[in-house]
Coordinates of C-alpha atoms in Angstrom, one line a residue:
X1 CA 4.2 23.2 143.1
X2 CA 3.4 25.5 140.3
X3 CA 5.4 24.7 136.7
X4 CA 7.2 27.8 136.8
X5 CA 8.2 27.3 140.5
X6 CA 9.4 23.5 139.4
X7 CA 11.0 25.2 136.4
X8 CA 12.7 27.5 138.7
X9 CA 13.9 25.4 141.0
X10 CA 15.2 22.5 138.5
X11 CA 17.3 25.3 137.1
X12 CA 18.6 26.9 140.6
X13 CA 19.5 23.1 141.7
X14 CA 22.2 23.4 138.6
X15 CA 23.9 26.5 138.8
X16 CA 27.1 25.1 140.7
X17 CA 27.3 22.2 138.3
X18 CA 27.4 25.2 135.6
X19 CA 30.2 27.3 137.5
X20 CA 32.0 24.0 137.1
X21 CA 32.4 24.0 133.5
X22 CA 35.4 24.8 131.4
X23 CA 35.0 27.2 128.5
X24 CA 35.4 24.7 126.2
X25 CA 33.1 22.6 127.8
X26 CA 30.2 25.6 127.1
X27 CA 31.7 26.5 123.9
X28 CA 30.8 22.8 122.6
X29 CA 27.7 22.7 124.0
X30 CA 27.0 26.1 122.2
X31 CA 28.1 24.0 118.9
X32 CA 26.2 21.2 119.3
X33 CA 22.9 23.3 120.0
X34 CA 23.8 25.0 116.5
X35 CA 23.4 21.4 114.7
X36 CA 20.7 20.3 116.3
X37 CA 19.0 23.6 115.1
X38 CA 20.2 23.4 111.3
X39 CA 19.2 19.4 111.6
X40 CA 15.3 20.2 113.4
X41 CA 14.8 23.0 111.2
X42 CA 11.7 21.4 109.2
X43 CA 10.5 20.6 112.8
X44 CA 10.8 23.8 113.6
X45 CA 9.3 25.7 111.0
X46 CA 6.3 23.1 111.1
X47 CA 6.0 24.4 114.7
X48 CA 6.2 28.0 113.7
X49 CA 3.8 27.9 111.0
X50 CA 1.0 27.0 114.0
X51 CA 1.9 29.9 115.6
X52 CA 1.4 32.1 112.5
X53 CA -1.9 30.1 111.9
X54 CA -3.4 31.2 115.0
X55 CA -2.2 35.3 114.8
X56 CA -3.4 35.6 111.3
X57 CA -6.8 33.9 112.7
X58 CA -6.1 36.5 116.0
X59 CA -5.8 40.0 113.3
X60 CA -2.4 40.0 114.8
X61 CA -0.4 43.0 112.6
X62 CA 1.6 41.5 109.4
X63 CA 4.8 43.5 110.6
X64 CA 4.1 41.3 114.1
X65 CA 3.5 38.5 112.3
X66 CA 7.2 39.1 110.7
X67 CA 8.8 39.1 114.3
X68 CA 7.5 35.9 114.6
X69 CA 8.2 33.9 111.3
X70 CA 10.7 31.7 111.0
X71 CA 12.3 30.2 107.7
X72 CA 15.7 28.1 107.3
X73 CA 17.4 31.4 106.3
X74 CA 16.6 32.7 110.1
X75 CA 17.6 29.1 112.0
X76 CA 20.3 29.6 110.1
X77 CA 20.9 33.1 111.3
X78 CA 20.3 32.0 114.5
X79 CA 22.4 28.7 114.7
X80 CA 25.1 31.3 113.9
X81 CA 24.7 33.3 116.6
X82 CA 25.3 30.4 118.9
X83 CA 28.6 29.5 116.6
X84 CA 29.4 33.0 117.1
X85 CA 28.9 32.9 121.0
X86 CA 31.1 29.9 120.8
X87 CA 33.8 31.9 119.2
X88 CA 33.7 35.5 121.6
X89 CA 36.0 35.4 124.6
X90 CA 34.9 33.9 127.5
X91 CA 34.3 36.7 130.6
X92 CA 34.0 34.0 133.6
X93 CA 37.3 34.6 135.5
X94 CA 38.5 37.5 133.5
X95 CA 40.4 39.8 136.5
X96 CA 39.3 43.0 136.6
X97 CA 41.4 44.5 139.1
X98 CA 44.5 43.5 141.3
X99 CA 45.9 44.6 144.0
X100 CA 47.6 44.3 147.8
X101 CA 46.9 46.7 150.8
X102 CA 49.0 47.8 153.2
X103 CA 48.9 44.9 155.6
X104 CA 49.5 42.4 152.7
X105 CA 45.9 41.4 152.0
X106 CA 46.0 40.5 148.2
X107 CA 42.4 41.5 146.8
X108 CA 41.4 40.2 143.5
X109 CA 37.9 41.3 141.6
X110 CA 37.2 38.7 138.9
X111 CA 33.6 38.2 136.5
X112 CA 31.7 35.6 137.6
X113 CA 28.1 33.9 136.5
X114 CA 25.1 36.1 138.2
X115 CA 22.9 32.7 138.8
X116 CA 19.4 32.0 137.8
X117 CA 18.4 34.7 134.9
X118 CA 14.9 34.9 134.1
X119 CA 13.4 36.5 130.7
X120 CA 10.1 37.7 129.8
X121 CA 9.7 38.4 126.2
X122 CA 7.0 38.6 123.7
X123 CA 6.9 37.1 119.6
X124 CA 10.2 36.6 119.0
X125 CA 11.6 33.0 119.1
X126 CA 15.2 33.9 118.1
X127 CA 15.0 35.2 121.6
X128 CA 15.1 32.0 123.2
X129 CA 18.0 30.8 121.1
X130 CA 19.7 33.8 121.8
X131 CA 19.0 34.1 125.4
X132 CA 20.0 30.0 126.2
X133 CA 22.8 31.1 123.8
X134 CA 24.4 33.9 126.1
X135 CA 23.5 32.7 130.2
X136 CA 25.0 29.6 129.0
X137 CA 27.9 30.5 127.6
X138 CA 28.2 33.1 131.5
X139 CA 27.7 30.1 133.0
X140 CA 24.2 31.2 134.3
X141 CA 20.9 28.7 134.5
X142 CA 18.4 30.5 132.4
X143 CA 13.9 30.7 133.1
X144 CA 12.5 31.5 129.8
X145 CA 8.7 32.9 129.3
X146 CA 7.9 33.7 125.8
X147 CA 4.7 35.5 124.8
X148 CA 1.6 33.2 124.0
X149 CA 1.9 33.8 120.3
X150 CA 5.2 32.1 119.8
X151 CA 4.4 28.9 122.1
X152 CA 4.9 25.8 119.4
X153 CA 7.7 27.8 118.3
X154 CA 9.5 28.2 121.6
X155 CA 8.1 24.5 122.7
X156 CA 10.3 23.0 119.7
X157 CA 13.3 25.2 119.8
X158 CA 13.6 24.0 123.5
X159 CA 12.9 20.4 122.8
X160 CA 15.6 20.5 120.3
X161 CA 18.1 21.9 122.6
X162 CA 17.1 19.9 125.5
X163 CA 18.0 17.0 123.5
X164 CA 21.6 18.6 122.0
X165 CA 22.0 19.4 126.1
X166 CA 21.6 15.7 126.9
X167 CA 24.8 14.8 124.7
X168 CA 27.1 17.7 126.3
X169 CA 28.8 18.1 129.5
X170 CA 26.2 21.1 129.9
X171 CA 23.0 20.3 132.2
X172 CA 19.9 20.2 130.2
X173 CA 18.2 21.6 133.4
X174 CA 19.6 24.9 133.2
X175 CA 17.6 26.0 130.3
X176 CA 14.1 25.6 130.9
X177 CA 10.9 27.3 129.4
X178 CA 7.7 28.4 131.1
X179 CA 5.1 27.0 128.7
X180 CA 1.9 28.0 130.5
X181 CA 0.8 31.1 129.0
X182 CA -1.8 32.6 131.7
X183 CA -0.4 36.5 133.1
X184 CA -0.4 34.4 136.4
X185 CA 2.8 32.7 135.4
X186 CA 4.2 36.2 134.7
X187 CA 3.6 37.9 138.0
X188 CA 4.9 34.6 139.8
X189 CA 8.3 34.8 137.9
X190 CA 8.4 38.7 139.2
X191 CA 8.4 37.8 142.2
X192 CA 10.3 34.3 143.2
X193 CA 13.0 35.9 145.0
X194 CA 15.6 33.6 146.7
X195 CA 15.3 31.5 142.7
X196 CA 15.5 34.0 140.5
X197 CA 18.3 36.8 140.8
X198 CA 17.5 39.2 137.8
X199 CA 14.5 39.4 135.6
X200 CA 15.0 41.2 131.6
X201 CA 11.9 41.6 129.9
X202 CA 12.2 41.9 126.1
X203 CA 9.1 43.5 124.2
X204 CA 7.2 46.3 124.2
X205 CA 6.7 49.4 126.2
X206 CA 3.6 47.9 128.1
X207 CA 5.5 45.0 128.9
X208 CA 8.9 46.7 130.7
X209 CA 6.7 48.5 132.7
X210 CA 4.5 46.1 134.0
X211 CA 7.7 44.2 135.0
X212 CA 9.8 46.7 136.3
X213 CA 6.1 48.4 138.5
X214 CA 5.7 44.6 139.9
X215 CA 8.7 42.8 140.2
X216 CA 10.3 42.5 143.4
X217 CA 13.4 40.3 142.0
X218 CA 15.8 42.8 140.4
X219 CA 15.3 43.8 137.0
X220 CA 16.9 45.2 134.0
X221 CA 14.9 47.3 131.7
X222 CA 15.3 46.8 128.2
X223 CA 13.8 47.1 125.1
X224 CA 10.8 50.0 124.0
X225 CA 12.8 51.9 121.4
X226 CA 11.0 55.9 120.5
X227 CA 14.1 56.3 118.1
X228 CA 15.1 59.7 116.0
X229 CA 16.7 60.7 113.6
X230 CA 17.6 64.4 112.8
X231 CA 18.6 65.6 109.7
X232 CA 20.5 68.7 110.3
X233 CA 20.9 71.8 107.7
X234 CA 24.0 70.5 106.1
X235 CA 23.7 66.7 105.6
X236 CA 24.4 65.6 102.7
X237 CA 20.8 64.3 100.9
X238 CA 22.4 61.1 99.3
X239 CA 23.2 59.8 102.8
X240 CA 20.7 61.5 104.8
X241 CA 17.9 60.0 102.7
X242 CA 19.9 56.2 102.6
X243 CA 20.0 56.1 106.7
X244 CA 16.1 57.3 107.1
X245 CA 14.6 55.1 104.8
X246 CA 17.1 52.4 106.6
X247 CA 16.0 53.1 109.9
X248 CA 12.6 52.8 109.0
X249 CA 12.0 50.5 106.6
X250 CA 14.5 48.0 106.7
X251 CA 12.7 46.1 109.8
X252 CA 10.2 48.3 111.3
X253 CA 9.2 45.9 114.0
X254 CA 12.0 45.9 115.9
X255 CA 13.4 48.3 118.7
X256 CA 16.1 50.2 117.0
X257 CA 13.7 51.3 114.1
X258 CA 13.1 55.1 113.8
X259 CA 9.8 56.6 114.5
X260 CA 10.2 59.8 114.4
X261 CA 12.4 61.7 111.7
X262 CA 13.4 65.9 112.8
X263 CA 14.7 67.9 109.9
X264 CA 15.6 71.1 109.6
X265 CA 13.2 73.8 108.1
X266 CA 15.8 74.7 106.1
X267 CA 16.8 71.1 105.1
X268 CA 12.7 70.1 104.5
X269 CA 11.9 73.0 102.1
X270 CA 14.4 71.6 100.2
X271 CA 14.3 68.2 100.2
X272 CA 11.0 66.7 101.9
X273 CA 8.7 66.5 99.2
X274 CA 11.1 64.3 97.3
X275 CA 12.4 62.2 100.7
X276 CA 8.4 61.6 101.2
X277 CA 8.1 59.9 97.9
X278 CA 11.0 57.6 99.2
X279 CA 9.0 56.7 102.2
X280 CA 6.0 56.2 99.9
X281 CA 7.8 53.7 97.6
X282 CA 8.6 52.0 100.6
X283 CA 5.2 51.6 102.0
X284 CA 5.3 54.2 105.2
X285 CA 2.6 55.9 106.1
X286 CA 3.5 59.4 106.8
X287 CA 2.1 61.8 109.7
X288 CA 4.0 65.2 110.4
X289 CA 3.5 68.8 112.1
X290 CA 1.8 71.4 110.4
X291 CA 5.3 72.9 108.0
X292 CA 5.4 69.1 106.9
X293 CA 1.2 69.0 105.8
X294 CA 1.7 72.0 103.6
X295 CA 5.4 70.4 101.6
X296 CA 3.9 66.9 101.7
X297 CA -0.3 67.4 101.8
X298 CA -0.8 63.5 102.1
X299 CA 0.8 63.4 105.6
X300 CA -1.7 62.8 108.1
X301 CA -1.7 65.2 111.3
X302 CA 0.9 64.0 113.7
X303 CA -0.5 64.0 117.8
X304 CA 1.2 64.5 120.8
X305 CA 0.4 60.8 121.1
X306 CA 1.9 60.1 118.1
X307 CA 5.7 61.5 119.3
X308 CA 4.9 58.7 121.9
X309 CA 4.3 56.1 120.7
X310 CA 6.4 53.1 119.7
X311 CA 4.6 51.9 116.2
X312 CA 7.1 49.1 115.0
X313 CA 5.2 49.2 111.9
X314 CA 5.3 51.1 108.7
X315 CA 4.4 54.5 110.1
X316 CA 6.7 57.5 110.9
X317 CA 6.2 60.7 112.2
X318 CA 8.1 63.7 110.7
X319 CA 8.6 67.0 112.5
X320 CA 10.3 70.1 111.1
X321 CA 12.2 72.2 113.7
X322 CA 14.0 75.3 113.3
X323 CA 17.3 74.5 114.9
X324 CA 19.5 71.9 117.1
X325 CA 18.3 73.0 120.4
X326 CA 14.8 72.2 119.4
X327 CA 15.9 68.5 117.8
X328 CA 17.8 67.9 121.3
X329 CA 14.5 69.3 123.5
X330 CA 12.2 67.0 121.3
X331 CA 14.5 63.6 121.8
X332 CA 14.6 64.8 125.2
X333 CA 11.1 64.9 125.9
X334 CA 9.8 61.9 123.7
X335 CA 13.3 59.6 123.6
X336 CA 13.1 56.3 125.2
X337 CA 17.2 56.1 125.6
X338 CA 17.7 53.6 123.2
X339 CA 18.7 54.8 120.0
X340 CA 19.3 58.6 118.4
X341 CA 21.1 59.7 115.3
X342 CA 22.2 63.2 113.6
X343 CA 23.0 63.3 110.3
X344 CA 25.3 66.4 109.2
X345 CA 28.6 67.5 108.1
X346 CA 28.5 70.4 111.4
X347 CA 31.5 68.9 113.6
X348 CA 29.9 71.0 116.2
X349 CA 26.7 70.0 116.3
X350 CA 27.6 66.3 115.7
X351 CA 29.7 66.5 118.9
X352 CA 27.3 68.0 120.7
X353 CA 24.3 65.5 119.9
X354 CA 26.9 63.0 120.8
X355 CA 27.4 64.3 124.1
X356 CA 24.4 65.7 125.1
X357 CA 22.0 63.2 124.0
X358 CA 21.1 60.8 127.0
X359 CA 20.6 57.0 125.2
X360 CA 22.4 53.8 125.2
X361 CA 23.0 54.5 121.4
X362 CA 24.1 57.4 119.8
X363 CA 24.9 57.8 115.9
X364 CA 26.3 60.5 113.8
X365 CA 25.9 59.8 110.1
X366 CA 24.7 56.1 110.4
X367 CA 20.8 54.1 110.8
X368 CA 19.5 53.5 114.2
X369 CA 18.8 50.1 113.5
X370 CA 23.4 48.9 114.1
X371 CA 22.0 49.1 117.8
X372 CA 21.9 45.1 118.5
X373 CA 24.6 42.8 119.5
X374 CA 25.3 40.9 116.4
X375 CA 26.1 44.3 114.8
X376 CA 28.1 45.4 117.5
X377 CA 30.2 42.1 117.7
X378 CA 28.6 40.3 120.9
X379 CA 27.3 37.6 118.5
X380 CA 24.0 38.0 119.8
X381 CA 22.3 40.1 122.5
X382 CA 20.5 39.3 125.5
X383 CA 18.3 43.0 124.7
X384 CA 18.8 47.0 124.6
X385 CA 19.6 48.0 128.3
X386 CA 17.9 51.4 128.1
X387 CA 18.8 51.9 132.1
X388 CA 22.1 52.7 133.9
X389 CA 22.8 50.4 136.4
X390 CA 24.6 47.6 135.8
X391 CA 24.7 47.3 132.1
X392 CA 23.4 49.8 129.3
X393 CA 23.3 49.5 125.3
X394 CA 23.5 45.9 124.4
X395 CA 23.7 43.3 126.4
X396 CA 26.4 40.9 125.5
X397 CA 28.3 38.3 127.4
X398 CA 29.9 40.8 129.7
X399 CA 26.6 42.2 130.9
X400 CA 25.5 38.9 132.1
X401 CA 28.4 38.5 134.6
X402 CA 28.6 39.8 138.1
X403 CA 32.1 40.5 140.2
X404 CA 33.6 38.7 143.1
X405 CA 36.3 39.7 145.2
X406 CA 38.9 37.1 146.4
X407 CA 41.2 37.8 149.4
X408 CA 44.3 36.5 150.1
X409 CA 46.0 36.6 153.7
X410 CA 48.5 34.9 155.6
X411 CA 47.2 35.5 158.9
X412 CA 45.9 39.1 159.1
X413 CA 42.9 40.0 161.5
X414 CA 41.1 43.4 161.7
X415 CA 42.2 45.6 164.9

């Protein structure tokens, strides 16, 4: 049997003995990982730094290499996420709807655990804190894969846990990590159907589509972020300038950093040249359209590849349209569904950005980069859902649960 078949299986075997669980059976559990974290951080970071070691000796990208690092300030970050998991309402059981038909059948529809979830994901190993973090706390077994480049990492995170697990009511079993890093091990998790019953990947745009064109478990698409940000003709500067350079260059390797700012021809003969020497204080490299070359002459030509492409580095592409409707037609056509903004003082056009923009995320007069379940209160997120089905935006507890119906009779049968 292949490892991630075993993996898969050890974890299915464990799912009822999960279901079983009180809340504060899981919520302890969730604390006691938190400790063991704080308490293996040197470990961990010694595990890290191998992992840095060998993408610095790969060329991999510093703003990668910054999605990988860890340091106590981040275990700390992320032991707090689990503490904060601990703390959010529990959705197993909650009752959706109520109610009794006609011939006295009372139907109840009520959350409850999906299974087996696996995750694909690429050099981030918060992700396998956070994702052990959440199908726990649902009640659901969890199949980790990380990429390649954050193996000793995501080797000693899961050690640690396994060994907080051992001292909880929770089975260590239900959190288990694929360690072999060949593709092979990724197009077997796409397709063990009958072990698995969802697949999220988290990473890049090459990686969400591979999954979602091969998988034949059910998956939910997450993740590649082409984020805007339009600047219409009456923003205010102060503000419009504060939420660019945030959505840039606060983190630009993550999903819910801009890559492309529209402003207003009116707004950009004003104010570009002096919003570019923003950016270059802050290290991005600008590209831009033709109106943006002649106010800001160091730009480099923007492509149509460039609209579409996700850079998660410090590189933005600027584009000067001449009104809302072309803003909402460029999002349209280059958008990802993740994460827009407007920034103005036009009630109008702010409402209809809001409602005519198709994304998970939509913003008016605030960064891009709020879009992520600690911000939004879930204490950590699972990933973006940039889809419609099932769960959209980030994915929190609720989004990890599925429904059941119980039926209560006294005797009816179907005529």
């Amino acid at each position: 049997m292949s490892e991630v078949r075993e993996k898969a299986s050890k974890a299915k075997a464990v799912v009822t003995e999960l279901n079983r669980l009180s809340t504060e059976q899981k919520n302890a559990s969730l604390r006691t990982m938190a400790d063991a974290l704080i308490a293996s951080a040197d470990a961990i970071i010694t595990a890290n730094v191998e992992d840095l070691d060998r993408g610095r000796e790969q060329g991999t990208p510093e703003s990668m290499l910054d999605r990988l690092a860890l340091n106590k300030e981040r275990i700390t970050g992320i032991a707090e996420g689990l503490r904060q998991i601990a703390e959010l309402p529990d959705p197993v059981g909650e009752v959706l709807e109520t109610f009794t038909r006609p011939n006295g059948l009372h139907i109840e529809k009520s959350r409850v655990p999906i299974g087996l979830i696996g995750i694909i994901y690429e050099a981030r190993p918060n992700v396998t804190v956070d994702a052990a973090g959440l199908c726990l706390k649902t009640g659901n077994a969890v199949l980790l894969r990380g990429g390649s480049s954050a193996l000793s990492s995501n080797r000693k995170i899961v050690e640690v846990l396994h060994q907080a697990l051992a001292t909880t009511a929770m089975p260590a079993d239900a959190l288990q990590l694929v360690e072999d890093a060949d593709r092979a091990s990724v197009d077997e998790m796409l397709k063990l159907n009958g072990l698995l019953d969802v697949i999220i990947p988290r990473g890049g745009a090459s990686l969400i589509r591979t999954v979602v064109a091969n998988a034949t478990v059910p998956v939910i698409e997450t993740g590649a972020g082409i984020c805007h940000t339009y600047v219409d003709e009456s923003a205010d500067e102060a503000m419009a300038t504060d939420i660019a350079i945030n959505a840039k260059a606060q983190r630009p390797s993550v999903c819910n950093s801009m890559e492309t700012l529209l402003l207003h021809a009116n707004y950009a003969e004003k104010h570009l040249p002096t919003l570019a020497e923003r950016f270059r204080e802050a290290s991005v490299l600008l590209k831009g359209c033709e109106t943006v070359r002649r106010l800001v002459p160091t730009a480099a030509q923007a492509t149509e590849q460039d609209y579409a492409t996700e850079y998660n580095d410090y590189i933005l592409n600027i584009r000067v349209v001449e009104n809302l409707d072309e803003a909402l037609q460029h999002i349209a056509h280059y958008g990802t569904k993740h994460s827009e903004c407007i920034v103005t003082r036009d009630a109008a056009h702010a409402e209809r950005f809001m409602q005519e923009v198709d994304a998970a995320a939509v913003y008016h007069n605030a960064s891009t980069r709020f879009t992520d379940g600690f911000e939004f209160g879930y204490g950590a997120e699972i990933g973006i859902s940039t889809q419609k089905l099932h769960a959209r935006g980030p994915m929190g507890l609720p989004a990890l649960t599925s429904s059941k119906y119980r039926i209560t009779g006294n005797g009816q049968i179907r005529q």
